[in-house]
């Protein structure tokens, strides 16, 4: 699987792929236009209010909506917990009751 980045705003989750240009642009002559890419490409975006459930593992998180399911793996349990806490806080700010968070 290809690594993705998760970007969280006040109202949306953005699942993106990151373009890593190597060597770094400042250390080489400019690349031709056909070799340049956008730093981030949005693969999918999901409104916070469309999240229906979070499924938590040790370093894993599944974000589900009515139409999509995203499985994310983090480097640490703390990172997983921090992301869950943020998504739940934003969701609860909209609906005024707790988001379903299930643990494996």
PDB file of N, CA, C and O in Angstrom, residues 21-101:
ATOM      1  N   UNK A  21      10.213  15.045  -3.946  1.00  0.00           N
ATOM      2  CA  UNK A  21      11.172  15.269  -5.027  1.00  0.00           C
ATOM      3  C   UNK A  21      12.577  15.113  -4.470  1.00  0.00           C
ATOM      4  O   UNK A  21      12.929  15.708  -3.460  1.00  0.00           O
ATOM      5  N   UNK A  22      13.364  14.267  -5.108  1.00  0.00           N
ATOM      6  CA  UNK A  22      14.734  14.075  -4.663  1.00  0.00           C
ATOM      7  C   UNK A  22      15.656  14.058  -5.862  1.00  0.00           C
ATOM      8  O   UNK A  22      15.308  13.431  -6.847  1.00  0.00           O
ATOM      9  N   UNK A  23      16.785  14.723  -5.833  1.00  0.00           N
ATOM     10  CA  UNK A  23      17.274  15.546  -4.738  1.00  0.00           C
ATOM     11  C   UNK A  23      16.443  16.814  -4.586  1.00  0.00           C
ATOM     12  O   UNK A  23      15.654  17.152  -5.460  1.00  0.00           O
ATOM     13  N   UNK A  24      16.635  17.473  -3.448  1.00  0.00           N
ATOM     14  CA  UNK A  24      15.841  18.666  -3.157  1.00  0.00           C
ATOM     15  C   UNK A  24      16.056  19.725  -4.238  1.00  0.00           C
ATOM     16  O   UNK A  24      17.162  19.886  -4.750  1.00  0.00           O
ATOM     17  N   UNK A  25      14.993  20.474  -4.579  1.00  0.00           N
ATOM     18  CA  UNK A  25      15.078  21.444  -5.680  1.00  0.00           C
ATOM     19  C   UNK A  25      16.203  22.458  -5.536  1.00  0.00           C
ATOM     20  O   UNK A  25      16.835  22.812  -6.522  1.00  0.00           O
ATOM     21  N   UNK A  26      16.507  22.898  -4.328  1.00  0.00           N
ATOM     22  CA  UNK A  26      17.538  23.929  -4.176  1.00  0.00           C
ATOM     23  C   UNK A  26      18.946  23.376  -4.403  1.00  0.00           C
ATOM     24  O   UNK A  26      19.891  24.117  -4.517  1.00  0.00           O
ATOM     25  N   UNK A  27      19.089  22.052  -4.438  1.00  0.00           N
ATOM     26  CA  UNK A  27      20.400  21.446  -4.606  1.00  0.00           C
ATOM     27  C   UNK A  27      20.667  20.970  -6.030  1.00  0.00           C
ATOM     28  O   UNK A  27      21.646  20.287  -6.275  1.00  0.00           O
ATOM     29  N   UNK A  28      19.807  21.328  -6.938  1.00  0.00           N
ATOM     30  CA  UNK A  28      19.962  20.882  -8.331  1.00  0.00           C
ATOM     31  C   UNK A  28      19.428  21.957  -9.263  1.00  0.00           C
ATOM     32  O   UNK A  28      18.698  22.843  -8.841  1.00  0.00           O
ATOM     33  N   UNK A  29      19.771  21.867 -10.531  1.00  0.00           N
ATOM     34  CA  UNK A  29      19.177  22.817 -11.481  1.00  0.00           C
ATOM     35  C   UNK A  29      17.664  22.569 -11.577  1.00  0.00           C
ATOM     36  O   UNK A  29      17.185  21.482 -11.241  1.00  0.00           O
ATOM     37  N   UNK A  30      16.892  23.567 -12.014  1.00  0.00           N
ATOM     38  CA  UNK A  30      15.439  23.394 -12.116  1.00  0.00           C
ATOM     39  C   UNK A  30      15.073  22.190 -12.995  1.00  0.00           C
ATOM     40  O   UNK A  30      15.710  21.924 -14.014  1.00  0.00           O
ATOM     41  N   UNK A  31      14.049  21.465 -12.563  1.00  0.00           N
ATOM     42  CA  UNK A  31      13.570  20.308 -13.321  1.00  0.00           C
ATOM     43  C   UNK A  31      12.687  20.752 -14.473  1.00  0.00           C
ATOM     44  O   UNK A  31      12.000  21.768 -14.384  1.00  0.00           O
ATOM     45  N   UNK A  32      12.667  19.973 -15.547  1.00  0.00           N
ATOM     46  CA  UNK A  32      11.728  20.271 -16.622  1.00  0.00           C
ATOM     47  C   UNK A  32      10.284  20.150 -16.115  1.00  0.00           C
ATOM     48  O   UNK A  32      10.003  19.408 -15.169  1.00  0.00           O
ATOM     49  N   UNK A  33       9.370  20.859 -16.740  1.00  0.00           N
ATOM     50  CA  UNK A  33       7.973  20.915 -16.284  1.00  0.00           C
ATOM     51  C   UNK A  33       7.342  19.532 -16.178  1.00  0.00           C
ATOM     52  O   UNK A  33       6.567  19.271 -15.256  1.00  0.00           O
ATOM     53  N   UNK A  34       7.668  18.616 -17.084  1.00  0.00           N
ATOM     54  CA  UNK A  34       7.023  17.303 -17.069  1.00  0.00           C
ATOM     55  C   UNK A  34       7.467  16.421 -15.895  1.00  0.00           C
ATOM     56  O   UNK A  34       6.850  15.407 -15.606  1.00  0.00           O
ATOM     57  N   UNK A  35       8.514  16.810 -15.186  1.00  0.00           N
ATOM     58  CA  UNK A  35       8.979  16.047 -14.025  1.00  0.00           C
ATOM     59  C   UNK A  35       8.525  16.635 -12.696  1.00  0.00           C
ATOM     60  O   UNK A  35       8.693  16.013 -11.657  1.00  0.00           O
ATOM     61  N   UNK A  36       7.959  17.827 -12.717  1.00  0.00           N
ATOM     62  CA  UNK A  36       7.510  18.469 -11.485  1.00  0.00           C
ATOM     63  C   UNK A  36       6.121  17.984 -11.107  1.00  0.00           C
ATOM     64  O   UNK A  36       5.302  17.698 -11.964  1.00  0.00           O
ATOM     65  N   UNK A  37       5.870  17.916  -9.825  1.00  0.00           N
ATOM     66  CA  UNK A  37       4.546  17.521  -9.355  1.00  0.00           C
ATOM     67  C   UNK A  37       4.092  18.402  -8.224  1.00  0.00           C
ATOM     68  O   UNK A  37       4.883  19.115  -7.627  1.00  0.00           O
ATOM     69  N   UNK A  38       2.804  18.336  -7.917  1.00  0.00           N
ATOM     70  CA  UNK A  38       2.287  19.054  -6.764  1.00  0.00           C
ATOM     71  C   UNK A  38       2.796  18.372  -5.500  1.00  0.00           C
ATOM     72  O   UNK A  38       2.967  17.156  -5.474  1.00  0.00           O
ATOM     73  N   UNK A  39       3.026  19.173  -4.468  1.00  0.00           N
ATOM     74  CA  UNK A  39       3.547  18.596  -3.228  1.00  0.00           C
ATOM     75  C   UNK A  39       2.542  17.605  -2.628  1.00  0.00           C
ATOM     76  O   UNK A  39       2.902  16.524  -2.218  1.00  0.00           O
ATOM     77  N   UNK A  40       1.258  17.986  -2.572  1.00  0.00           N
ATOM     78  CA  UNK A  40       0.213  17.096  -2.082  1.00  0.00           C
ATOM     79  C   UNK A  40      -0.858  16.928  -3.153  1.00  0.00           C
ATOM     80  O   UNK A  40      -1.218  17.877  -3.818  1.00  0.00           O
ATOM     81  N   UNK A  41      -1.363  15.714  -3.274  1.00  0.00           N
ATOM     82  CA  UNK A  41      -2.494  15.453  -4.151  1.00  0.00           C
ATOM     83  C   UNK A  41      -3.616  14.896  -3.275  1.00  0.00           C
ATOM     84  O   UNK A  41      -3.431  13.895  -2.569  1.00  0.00           O
ATOM     85  N   UNK A  42      -4.768  15.548  -3.292  1.00  0.00           N
ATOM     86  CA  UNK A  42      -5.896  15.094  -2.486  1.00  0.00           C
ATOM     87  C   UNK A  42      -6.508  13.865  -3.143  1.00  0.00           C
ATOM     88  O   UNK A  42      -6.968  13.918  -4.270  1.00  0.00           O
ATOM     89  N   UNK A  43      -6.479  12.747  -2.424  1.00  0.00           N
ATOM     90  CA  UNK A  43      -7.059  11.509  -2.922  1.00  0.00           C
ATOM     91  C   UNK A  43      -8.542  11.433  -2.598  1.00  0.00           C
ATOM     92  O   UNK A  43      -9.339  10.929  -3.387  1.00  0.00           O
ATOM     93  N   UNK A  44      -8.901  11.919  -1.408  1.00  0.00           N
ATOM     94  CA  UNK A  44     -10.300  11.927  -0.996  1.00  0.00           C
ATOM     95  C   UNK A  44     -10.464  12.928   0.133  1.00  0.00           C
ATOM     96  O   UNK A  44      -9.553  13.138   0.920  1.00  0.00           O
ATOM     97  N   UNK A  45     -11.622  13.547   0.190  1.00  0.00           N
ATOM     98  CA  UNK A  45     -11.936  14.403   1.326  1.00  0.00           C
ATOM     99  C   UNK A  45     -13.259  13.952   1.921  1.00  0.00           C
ATOM    100  O   UNK A  45     -14.147  13.468   1.221  1.00  0.00           O
ATOM    101  N   UNK A  46     -13.349  14.081   3.233  1.00  0.00           N
ATOM    102  CA  UNK A  46     -14.518  13.605   3.957  1.00  0.00           C
ATOM    103  C   UNK A  46     -14.914  14.670   4.967  1.00  0.00           C
ATOM    104  O   UNK A  46     -14.085  15.098   5.773  1.00  0.00           O
ATOM    105  N   UNK A  47     -16.167  15.099   4.911  1.00  0.00           N
ATOM    106  CA  UNK A  47     -16.653  16.053   5.901  1.00  0.00           C
ATOM    107  C   UNK A  47     -16.683  15.380   7.270  1.00  0.00           C
ATOM    108  O   UNK A  47     -17.053  14.213   7.383  1.00  0.00           O
ATOM    109  N   UNK A  48     -16.309  16.123   8.299  1.00  0.00           N
ATOM    110  CA  UNK A  48     -16.312  15.587   9.663  1.00  0.00           C
ATOM    111  C   UNK A  48     -17.700  15.048  10.016  1.00  0.00           C
ATOM    112  O   UNK A  48     -17.828  14.003  10.657  1.00  0.00           O
ATOM    113  N   UNK A  49     -18.749  15.737   9.589  1.00  0.00           N
ATOM    114  CA  UNK A  49     -20.102  15.303   9.951  1.00  0.00           C
ATOM    115  C   UNK A  49     -20.550  14.039   9.216  1.00  0.00           C
ATOM    116  O   UNK A  49     -21.601  13.488   9.509  1.00  0.00           O
ATOM    117  N   UNK A  50     -19.743  13.551   8.268  1.00  0.00           N
ATOM    118  CA  UNK A  50     -20.052  12.302   7.569  1.00  0.00           C
ATOM    119  C   UNK A  50     -19.422  11.079   8.248  1.00  0.00           C
ATOM    120  O   UNK A  50     -19.722   9.950   7.891  1.00  0.00           O
ATOM    121  N   UNK A  51     -18.550  11.303   9.221  1.00  0.00           N
ATOM    122  CA  UNK A  51     -17.931  10.191   9.953  1.00  0.00           C
ATOM    123  C   UNK A  51     -19.011   9.507  10.787  1.00  0.00           C
ATOM    124  O   UNK A  51     -19.751  10.163  11.516  1.00  0.00           O
ATOM    125  N   UNK A  52     -19.118   8.189  10.663  1.00  0.00           N
ATOM    126  CA  UNK A  52     -20.135   7.455  11.416  1.00  0.00           C
ATOM    127  C   UNK A  52     -19.546   6.684  12.586  1.00  0.00           C
ATOM    128  O   UNK A  52     -20.206   6.510  13.600  1.00  0.00           O
ATOM    129  N   UNK A  53     -18.315   6.204  12.450  1.00  0.00           N
ATOM    130  CA  UNK A  53     -17.685   5.451  13.542  1.00  0.00           C
ATOM    131  C   UNK A  53     -16.167   5.471  13.357  1.00  0.00           C
ATOM    132  O   UNK A  53     -15.670   5.541  12.237  1.00  0.00           O
ATOM    133  N   UNK A  54     -15.453   5.421  14.480  1.00  0.00           N
ATOM    134  CA  UNK A  54     -14.001   5.245  14.480  1.00  0.00           C
ATOM    135  C   UNK A  54     -13.720   3.894  15.115  1.00  0.00           C
ATOM    136  O   UNK A  54     -14.258   3.576  16.178  1.00  0.00           O
ATOM    137  N   UNK A  55     -12.888   3.100  14.472  1.00  0.00           N
ATOM    138  CA  UNK A  55     -12.495   1.790  14.990  1.00  0.00           C
ATOM    139  C   UNK A  55     -11.015   1.856  15.307  1.00  0.00           C
ATOM    140  O   UNK A  55     -10.194   2.090  14.420  1.00  0.00           O
ATOM    141  N   UNK A  56     -10.669   1.675  16.596  1.00  0.00           N
ATOM    142  CA  UNK A  56      -9.301   1.897  17.063  1.00  0.00           C
ATOM    143  C   UNK A  56      -8.596   0.591  17.386  1.00  0.00           C
ATOM    144  O   UNK A  56      -9.118  -0.245  18.107  1.00  0.00           O
ATOM    145  N   UNK A  57      -7.393   0.451  16.844  1.00  0.00           N
ATOM    146  CA  UNK A  57      -6.471  -0.600  17.243  1.00  0.00           C
ATOM    147  C   UNK A  57      -5.297   0.064  17.928  1.00  0.00           C
ATOM    148  O   UNK A  57      -5.322   1.262  18.194  1.00  0.00           O
ATOM    149  N   UNK A  58      -4.218  -0.673  18.233  1.00  0.00           N
ATOM    150  CA  UNK A  58      -3.069  -0.067  18.902  1.00  0.00           C
ATOM    151  C   UNK A  58      -2.498   1.111  18.119  1.00  0.00           C
ATOM    152  O   UNK A  58      -2.443   2.216  18.614  1.00  0.00           O
ATOM    153  N   UNK A  59      -2.057   0.859  16.916  1.00  0.00           N
ATOM    154  CA  UNK A  59      -1.491   1.913  16.071  1.00  0.00           C
ATOM    155  C   UNK A  59      -2.307   2.058  14.790  1.00  0.00           C
ATOM    156  O   UNK A  59      -1.828   2.569  13.798  1.00  0.00           O
ATOM    157  N   UNK A  60      -3.542   1.615  14.828  1.00  0.00           N
ATOM    158  CA  UNK A  60      -4.390   1.583  13.647  1.00  0.00           C
ATOM    159  C   UNK A  60      -5.701   2.295  13.927  1.00  0.00           C
ATOM    160  O   UNK A  60      -6.205   2.274  15.047  1.00  0.00           O
ATOM    161  N   UNK A  61      -6.231   2.937  12.907  1.00  0.00           N
ATOM    162  CA  UNK A  61      -7.507   3.629  13.013  1.00  0.00           C
ATOM    163  C   UNK A  61      -8.282   3.420  11.725  1.00  0.00           C
ATOM    164  O   UNK A  61      -7.739   3.603  10.641  1.00  0.00           O
ATOM    165  N   UNK A  62      -9.536   3.020  11.846  1.00  0.00           N
ATOM    166  CA  UNK A  62     -10.420   2.935  10.700  1.00  0.00           C
ATOM    167  C   UNK A  62     -11.466   4.030  10.848  1.00  0.00           C
ATOM    168  O   UNK A  62     -12.131   4.123  11.873  1.00  0.00           O
ATOM    169  N   UNK A  63     -11.550   4.881   9.823  1.00  0.00           N
ATOM    170  CA  UNK A  63     -12.529   5.964   9.791  1.00  0.00           C
ATOM    171  C   UNK A  63     -13.606   5.544   8.806  1.00  0.00           C
ATOM    172  O   UNK A  63     -13.309   5.315   7.628  1.00  0.00           O
ATOM    173  N   UNK A  64     -14.839   5.455   9.279  1.00  0.00           N
ATOM    174  CA  UNK A  64     -15.932   4.998   8.423  1.00  0.00           C
ATOM    175  C   UNK A  64     -16.982   6.081   8.249  1.00  0.00           C
ATOM    176  O   UNK A  64     -17.290   6.822   9.183  1.00  0.00           O
ATOM    177  N   UNK A  65     -17.532   6.123   7.028  1.00  0.00           N
ATOM    178  CA  UNK A  65     -18.706   6.945   6.743  1.00  0.00           C
ATOM    179  C   UNK A  65     -19.726   6.019   6.097  1.00  0.00           C
ATOM    180  O   UNK A  65     -19.501   4.809   6.002  1.00  0.00           O
ATOM    181  N   UNK A  66     -20.834   6.565   5.637  1.00  0.00           N
ATOM    182  CA  UNK A  66     -21.843   5.731   4.983  1.00  0.00           C
ATOM    183  C   UNK A  66     -21.343   5.138   3.668  1.00  0.00           C
ATOM    184  O   UNK A  66     -21.803   4.090   3.249  1.00  0.00           O
ATOM    185  N   UNK A  67     -20.398   5.814   3.023  1.00  0.00           N
ATOM    186  CA  UNK A  67     -19.959   5.382   1.690  1.00  0.00           C
ATOM    187  C   UNK A  67     -18.503   4.945   1.603  1.00  0.00           C
ATOM    188  O   UNK A  67     -18.126   4.271   0.654  1.00  0.00           O
ATOM    189  N   UNK A  68     -17.660   5.333   2.553  1.00  0.00           N
ATOM    190  CA  UNK A  68     -16.226   5.047   2.478  1.00  0.00           C
ATOM    191  C   UNK A  68     -15.703   4.519   3.804  1.00  0.00           C
ATOM    192  O   UNK A  68     -16.274   4.758   4.855  1.00  0.00           O
ATOM    193  N   UNK A  69     -14.562   3.840   3.701  1.00  0.00           N
ATOM    194  CA  UNK A  69     -13.873   3.341   4.875  1.00  0.00           C
ATOM    195  C   UNK A  69     -12.372   3.525   4.640  1.00  0.00           C
ATOM    196  O   UNK A  69     -11.857   3.115   3.600  1.00  0.00           O
ATOM    197  N   UNK A  70     -11.694   4.157   5.568  1.00  0.00           N
ATOM    198  CA  UNK A  70     -10.263   4.426   5.442  1.00  0.00           C
ATOM    199  C   UNK A  70      -9.529   3.772   6.593  1.00  0.00           C
ATOM    200  O   UNK A  70      -9.876   3.986   7.753  1.00  0.00           O
ATOM    201  N   UNK A  71      -8.510   2.969   6.280  1.00  0.00           N
ATOM    202  CA  UNK A  71      -7.690   2.337   7.298  1.00  0.00           C
ATOM    203  C   UNK A  71      -6.350   3.061   7.358  1.00  0.00           C
ATOM    204  O   UNK A  71      -5.643   3.143   6.351  1.00  0.00           O
ATOM    205  N   UNK A  72      -6.016   3.571   8.531  1.00  0.00           N
ATOM    206  CA  UNK A  72      -4.790   4.339   8.732  1.00  0.00           C
ATOM    207  C   UNK A  72      -3.920   3.649   9.768  1.00  0.00           C
ATOM    208  O   UNK A  72      -4.426   3.112  10.751  1.00  0.00           O
ATOM    209  N   UNK A  73      -2.622   3.688   9.561  1.00  0.00           N
ATOM    210  CA  UNK A  73      -1.662   3.150  10.514  1.00  0.00           C
ATOM    211  C   UNK A  73      -0.729   4.280  10.931  1.00  0.00           C
ATOM    212  O   UNK A  73      -0.239   5.030  10.093  1.00  0.00           O
ATOM    213  N   UNK A  74      -0.485   4.392  12.226  1.00  0.00           N
ATOM    214  CA  UNK A  74       0.345   5.457  12.768  1.00  0.00           C
ATOM    215  C   UNK A  74       1.613   4.874  13.374  1.00  0.00           C
ATOM    216  O   UNK A  74       1.690   3.688  13.668  1.00  0.00           O
ATOM    217  N   UNK A  75       2.591   5.724  13.615  1.00  0.00           N
ATOM    218  CA  UNK A  75       3.873   5.282  14.155  1.00  0.00           C
ATOM    219  C   UNK A  75       3.779   4.916  15.636  1.00  0.00           C
ATOM    220  O   UNK A  75       4.513   4.052  16.106  1.00  0.00           O
ATOM    221  N   UNK A  76       2.883   5.581  16.352  1.00  0.00           N
ATOM    222  CA  UNK A  76       2.764   5.317  17.793  1.00  0.00           C
ATOM    223  C   UNK A  76       1.294   5.245  18.211  1.00  0.00           C
ATOM    224  O   UNK A  76       0.419   5.755  17.516  1.00  0.00           O
ATOM    225  N   UNK A  77       1.066   4.649  19.365  1.00  0.00           N
ATOM    226  CA  UNK A  77      -0.283   4.602  19.940  1.00  0.00           C
ATOM    227  C   UNK A  77      -0.725   6.019  20.283  1.00  0.00           C
ATOM    228  O   UNK A  77      -1.885   6.389  20.095  1.00  0.00           O
ATOM    229  N   UNK A  78       0.192   6.834  20.776  1.00  0.00           N
ATOM    230  CA  UNK A  78      -0.115   8.227  21.139  1.00  0.00           C
ATOM    231  C   UNK A  78      -0.616   9.008  19.929  1.00  0.00           C
ATOM    232  O   UNK A  78      -1.578   9.775  20.030  1.00  0.00           O
ATOM    233  N   UNK A  79       0.020   8.826  18.770  1.00  0.00           N
ATOM    234  CA  UNK A  79      -0.419   9.517  17.554  1.00  0.00           C
ATOM    235  C   UNK A  79      -1.840   9.096  17.185  1.00  0.00           C
ATOM    236  O   UNK A  79      -2.675   9.935  16.819  1.00  0.00           O
ATOM    237  N   UNK A  80      -2.119   7.803  17.300  1.00  0.00           N
ATOM    238  CA  UNK A  80      -3.462   7.298  17.015  1.00  0.00           C
ATOM    239  C   UNK A  80      -4.474   7.942  17.951  1.00  0.00           C
ATOM    240  O   UNK A  80      -5.523   8.434  17.516  1.00  0.00           O
ATOM    241  N   UNK A  81      -4.174   7.963  19.241  1.00  0.00           N
ATOM    242  CA  UNK A  81      -5.074   8.546  20.230  1.00  0.00           C
ATOM    243  C   UNK A  81      -5.292  10.039  19.993  1.00  0.00           C
ATOM    244  O   UNK A  81      -6.416  10.543  20.153  1.00  0.00           O
ATOM    245  N   UNK A  82      -4.242  10.755  19.622  1.00  0.00           N
ATOM    246  CA  UNK A  82      -4.362  12.196  19.365  1.00  0.00           C
ATOM    247  C   UNK A  82      -5.288  12.479  18.187  1.00  0.00           C
ATOM    248  O   UNK A  82      -6.107  13.398  18.236  1.00  0.00           O
ATOM    249  N   UNK A  83      -5.169  11.686  17.119  1.00  0.00           N
ATOM    250  CA  UNK A  83      -6.026  11.874  15.943  1.00  0.00           C
ATOM    251  C   UNK A  83      -7.477  11.551  16.294  1.00  0.00           C
ATOM    252  O   UNK A  83      -8.401  12.283  15.933  1.00  0.00           O
ATOM    253  N   UNK A  84      -7.693  10.476  17.030  1.00  0.00           N
ATOM    254  CA  UNK A  84      -9.049  10.111  17.456  1.00  0.00           C
ATOM    255  C   UNK A  84      -9.654  11.217  18.310  1.00  0.00           C
ATOM    256  O   UNK A  84     -10.804  11.619  18.109  1.00  0.00           O
ATOM    257  N   UNK A  85      -8.882  11.732  19.244  1.00  0.00           N
ATOM    258  CA  UNK A  85      -9.367  12.794  20.126  1.00  0.00           C
ATOM    259  C   UNK A  85      -9.771  14.032  19.325  1.00  0.00           C
ATOM    260  O   UNK A  85     -10.820  14.634  19.588  1.00  0.00           O
ATOM    261  N   UNK A  86      -8.975  14.404  18.340  1.00  0.00           N
ATOM    262  CA  UNK A  86      -9.277  15.586  17.532  1.00  0.00           C
ATOM    263  C   UNK A  86     -10.528  15.375  16.683  1.00  0.00           C
ATOM    264  O   UNK A  86     -11.418  16.227  16.651  1.00  0.00           O
ATOM    265  N   UNK A  87     -10.616  14.243  15.982  1.00  0.00           N
ATOM    266  CA  UNK A  87     -11.788  13.971  15.141  1.00  0.00           C
ATOM    267  C   UNK A  87     -13.051  13.932  16.016  1.00  0.00           C
ATOM    268  O   UNK A  87     -14.079  14.522  15.672  1.00  0.00           O
ATOM    269  N   UNK A  88     -12.983  13.251  17.165  1.00  0.00           N
ATOM    270  CA  UNK A  88     -14.146  13.154  18.063  1.00  0.00           C
ATOM    271  C   UNK A  88     -14.567  14.529  18.573  1.00  0.00           C
ATOM    272  O   UNK A  88     -15.762  14.840  18.629  1.00  0.00           O
ATOM    273  N   UNK A  89     -13.597  15.360  18.921  1.00  0.00           N
ATOM    274  CA  UNK A  89     -13.905  16.705  19.421  1.00  0.00           C
ATOM    275  C   UNK A  89     -14.609  17.531  18.351  1.00  0.00           C
ATOM    276  O   UNK A  89     -15.607  18.200  18.632  1.00  0.00           O
ATOM    277  N   UNK A  90     -14.117  17.486  17.120  1.00  0.00           N
ATOM    278  CA  UNK A  90     -14.748  18.235  16.030  1.00  0.00           C
ATOM    279  C   UNK A  90     -16.153  17.710  15.744  1.00  0.00           C
ATOM    280  O   UNK A  90     -17.091  18.476  15.536  1.00  0.00           O
ATOM    281  N   UNK A  91     -16.296  16.382  15.727  1.00  0.00           N
ATOM    282  CA  UNK A  91     -17.596  15.758  15.452  1.00  0.00           C
ATOM    283  C   UNK A  91     -18.599  16.104  16.544  1.00  0.00           C
ATOM    284  O   UNK A  91     -19.743  16.451  16.273  1.00  0.00           O
ATOM    285  N   UNK A  92     -18.167  16.010  17.796  1.00  0.00           N
ATOM    286  CA  UNK A  92     -19.054  16.298  18.918  1.00  0.00           C
ATOM    287  C   UNK A  92     -19.438  17.775  18.971  1.00  0.00           C
ATOM    288  O   UNK A  92     -20.513  18.125  19.464  1.00  0.00           O
ATOM    289  N   UNK A  93     -18.575  18.644  18.432  1.00  0.00           N
ATOM    290  CA  UNK A  93     -18.916  20.063  18.332  1.00  0.00           C
ATOM    291  C   UNK A  93     -20.075  20.301  17.376  1.00  0.00           C
ATOM    292  O   UNK A  93     -20.837  21.255  17.531  1.00  0.00           O
ATOM    293  N   UNK A  94     -20.247  19.430  16.405  1.00  0.00           N
ATOM    294  CA  UNK A  94     -21.344  19.544  15.437  1.00  0.00           C
ATOM    295  C   UNK A  94     -22.625  18.935  16.007  1.00  0.00           C
ATOM    296  O   UNK A  94     -23.688  19.542  15.985  1.00  0.00           O
ATOM    297  N   UNK A  95     -22.541  17.699  16.507  1.00  0.00           N
ATOM    298  CA  UNK A  95     -23.728  16.939  16.897  1.00  0.00           C
ATOM    299  C   UNK A  95     -24.102  17.035  18.378  1.00  0.00           C
ATOM    300  O   UNK A  95     -25.178  16.625  18.773  1.00  0.00           O
ATOM    301  N   UNK A  96     -23.199  17.520  19.223  1.00  0.00           N
ATOM    302  CA  UNK A  96     -23.455  17.695  20.654  1.00  0.00           C
ATOM    303  C   UNK A  96     -23.643  16.389  21.421  1.00  0.00           C
ATOM    304  O   UNK A  96     -24.234  16.374  22.497  1.00  0.00           O
ATOM    305  N   UNK A  97     -23.213  15.272  20.872  1.00  0.00           N
ATOM    306  CA  UNK A  97     -23.154  14.013  21.625  1.00  0.00           C
ATOM    307  C   UNK A  97     -21.963  13.213  21.114  1.00  0.00           C
ATOM    308  O   UNK A  97     -21.451  13.474  20.035  1.00  0.00           O
ATOM    309  N   UNK A  98     -21.475  12.233  21.885  1.00  0.00           N
ATOM    310  CA  UNK A  98     -20.222  11.545  21.562  1.00  0.00           C
ATOM    311  C   UNK A  98     -20.268  10.721  20.280  1.00  0.00           C
ATOM    312  O   UNK A  98     -21.283  10.097  19.952  1.00  0.00           O
ATOM    313  N   UNK A  99     -19.168  10.715  19.584  1.00  0.00           N
ATOM    314  CA  UNK A  99     -18.967   9.871  18.404  1.00  0.00           C
ATOM    315  C   UNK A  99     -18.705   8.441  18.863  1.00  0.00           C
ATOM    316  O   UNK A  99     -18.050   8.220  19.892  1.00  0.00           O
ATOM    317  N   UNK A 100     -19.214   7.459  18.116  1.00  0.00           N
ATOM    318  CA  UNK A 100     -18.943   6.058  18.434  1.00  0.00           C
ATOM    319  C   UNK A 100     -17.489   5.736  18.147  1.00  0.00           C
ATOM    320  O   UNK A 100     -17.028   5.887  17.012  1.00  0.00           O
ATOM    321  N   UNK A 101     -16.762   5.313  19.179  1.00  0.00           N
ATOM    322  CA  UNK A 101     -15.368   4.900  19.031  1.00  0.00           C
ATOM    323  C   UNK A 101     -15.283   3.468  19.548  1.00  0.00           C
ATOM    324  O   UNK A 101     -15.494   3.213  20.737  1.00  0.00           O
TER     325      UNK A 101
END
